[in-house]
Coordinates of C-alpha atoms in Angstrom, one line a residue:
X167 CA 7.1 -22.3 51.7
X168 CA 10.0 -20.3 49.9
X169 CA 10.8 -23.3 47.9
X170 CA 7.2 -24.1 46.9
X171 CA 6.9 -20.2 46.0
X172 CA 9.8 -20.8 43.5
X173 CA 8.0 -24.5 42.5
X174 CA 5.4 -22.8 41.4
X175 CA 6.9 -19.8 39.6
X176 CA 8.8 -22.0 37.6
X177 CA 6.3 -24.3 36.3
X178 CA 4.0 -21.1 35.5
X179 CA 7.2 -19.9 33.5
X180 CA 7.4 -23.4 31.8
X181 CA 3.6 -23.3 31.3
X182 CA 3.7 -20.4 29.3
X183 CA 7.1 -21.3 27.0
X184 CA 5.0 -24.4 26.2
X185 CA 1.6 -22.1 24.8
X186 CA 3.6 -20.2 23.1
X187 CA 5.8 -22.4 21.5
X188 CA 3.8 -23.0 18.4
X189 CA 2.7 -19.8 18.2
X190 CA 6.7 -18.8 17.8
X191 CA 6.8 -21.6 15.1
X192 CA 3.9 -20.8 13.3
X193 CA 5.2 -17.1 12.9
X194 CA 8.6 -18.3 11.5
X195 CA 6.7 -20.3 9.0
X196 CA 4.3 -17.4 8.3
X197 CA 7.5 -15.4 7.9
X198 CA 9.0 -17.8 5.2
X199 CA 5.9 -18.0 3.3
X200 CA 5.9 -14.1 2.8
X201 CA 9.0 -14.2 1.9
X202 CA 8.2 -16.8 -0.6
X203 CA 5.2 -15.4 -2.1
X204 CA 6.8 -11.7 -2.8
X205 CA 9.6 -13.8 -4.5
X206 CA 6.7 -14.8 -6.8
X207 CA 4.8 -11.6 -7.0
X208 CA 8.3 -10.4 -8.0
X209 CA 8.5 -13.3 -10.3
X210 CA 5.4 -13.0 -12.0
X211 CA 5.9 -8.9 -12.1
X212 CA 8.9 -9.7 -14.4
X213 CA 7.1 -12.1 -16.6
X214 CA 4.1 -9.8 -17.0
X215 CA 6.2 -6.5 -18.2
X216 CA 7.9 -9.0 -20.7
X217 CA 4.5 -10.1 -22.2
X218 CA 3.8 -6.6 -22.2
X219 CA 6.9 -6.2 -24.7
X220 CA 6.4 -8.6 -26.6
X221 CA 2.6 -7.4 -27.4
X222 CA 3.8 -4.3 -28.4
X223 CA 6.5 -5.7 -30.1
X224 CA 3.7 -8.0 -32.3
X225 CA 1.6 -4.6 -32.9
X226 CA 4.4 -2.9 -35.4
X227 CA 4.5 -4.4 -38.9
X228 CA 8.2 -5.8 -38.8
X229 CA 7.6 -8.3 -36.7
X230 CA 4.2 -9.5 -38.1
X231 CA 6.1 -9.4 -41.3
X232 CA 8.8 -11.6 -39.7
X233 CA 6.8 -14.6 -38.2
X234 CA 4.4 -13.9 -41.9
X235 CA 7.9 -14.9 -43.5
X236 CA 9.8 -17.8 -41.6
X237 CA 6.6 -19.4 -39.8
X238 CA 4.1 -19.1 -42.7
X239 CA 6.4 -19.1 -45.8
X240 CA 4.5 -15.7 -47.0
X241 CA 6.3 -13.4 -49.3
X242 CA 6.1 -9.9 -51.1
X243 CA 4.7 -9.5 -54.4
X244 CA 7.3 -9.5 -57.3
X245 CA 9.4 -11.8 -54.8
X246 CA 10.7 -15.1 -55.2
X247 CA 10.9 -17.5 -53.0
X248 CA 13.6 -20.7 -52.7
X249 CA 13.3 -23.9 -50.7
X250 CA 16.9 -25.6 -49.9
X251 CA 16.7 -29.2 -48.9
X252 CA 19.4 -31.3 -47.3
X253 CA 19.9 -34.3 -46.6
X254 CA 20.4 -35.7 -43.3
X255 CA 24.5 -35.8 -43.4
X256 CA 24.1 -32.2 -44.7
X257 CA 21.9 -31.5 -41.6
X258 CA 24.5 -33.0 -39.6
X259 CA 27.8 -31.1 -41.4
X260 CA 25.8 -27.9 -41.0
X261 CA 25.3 -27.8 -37.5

């Protein structure tokens, strides 16, 4: 009767391992995806204050005045502007 008592008690013990198996796995994968998503909240934190730079950056005058110049060609009054062209080999010499 000893020996079934132990049976018994042992297969109970395995019983329960096996439930809560998954549930053990599930929580280290819970645990990883936490860790993943604050590395993106972190990420995204970072990308946010540097758009938040950049807008104040484009509200003072010298950098409007800067893309106004190289991306749209604009200049000053009573300023003249000059074009250089080169040629491909120049291209290439100059790099």
């Amino acid at each position: 009767m000893k020996r079934l008592g132990w049976t018994l008690y042992f297969l109970l013990v395995a019983y329960f391992i096996f439930l809560i198996r998954q549930d053990i796995i599930d929580n280290l994968e819970l645990r990883k995806e936490k860790l993943r998503v604050e590395e993106k909240v972190a990420a995204e934190g970072k990308f946010a204050l540097d758009l938040k730079g950049r807008l104040n950056r484009l509200k003072g005058d010298d950098l409007i005045e800067e893309l106004a110049r190289t991306r749209l060609g604009l200049i000053k009054k009573g300023e003249t502007a000059y074009k250089v062209i080169m040629t491909n080999e120049q291209m290439t010499n100059y790099k």
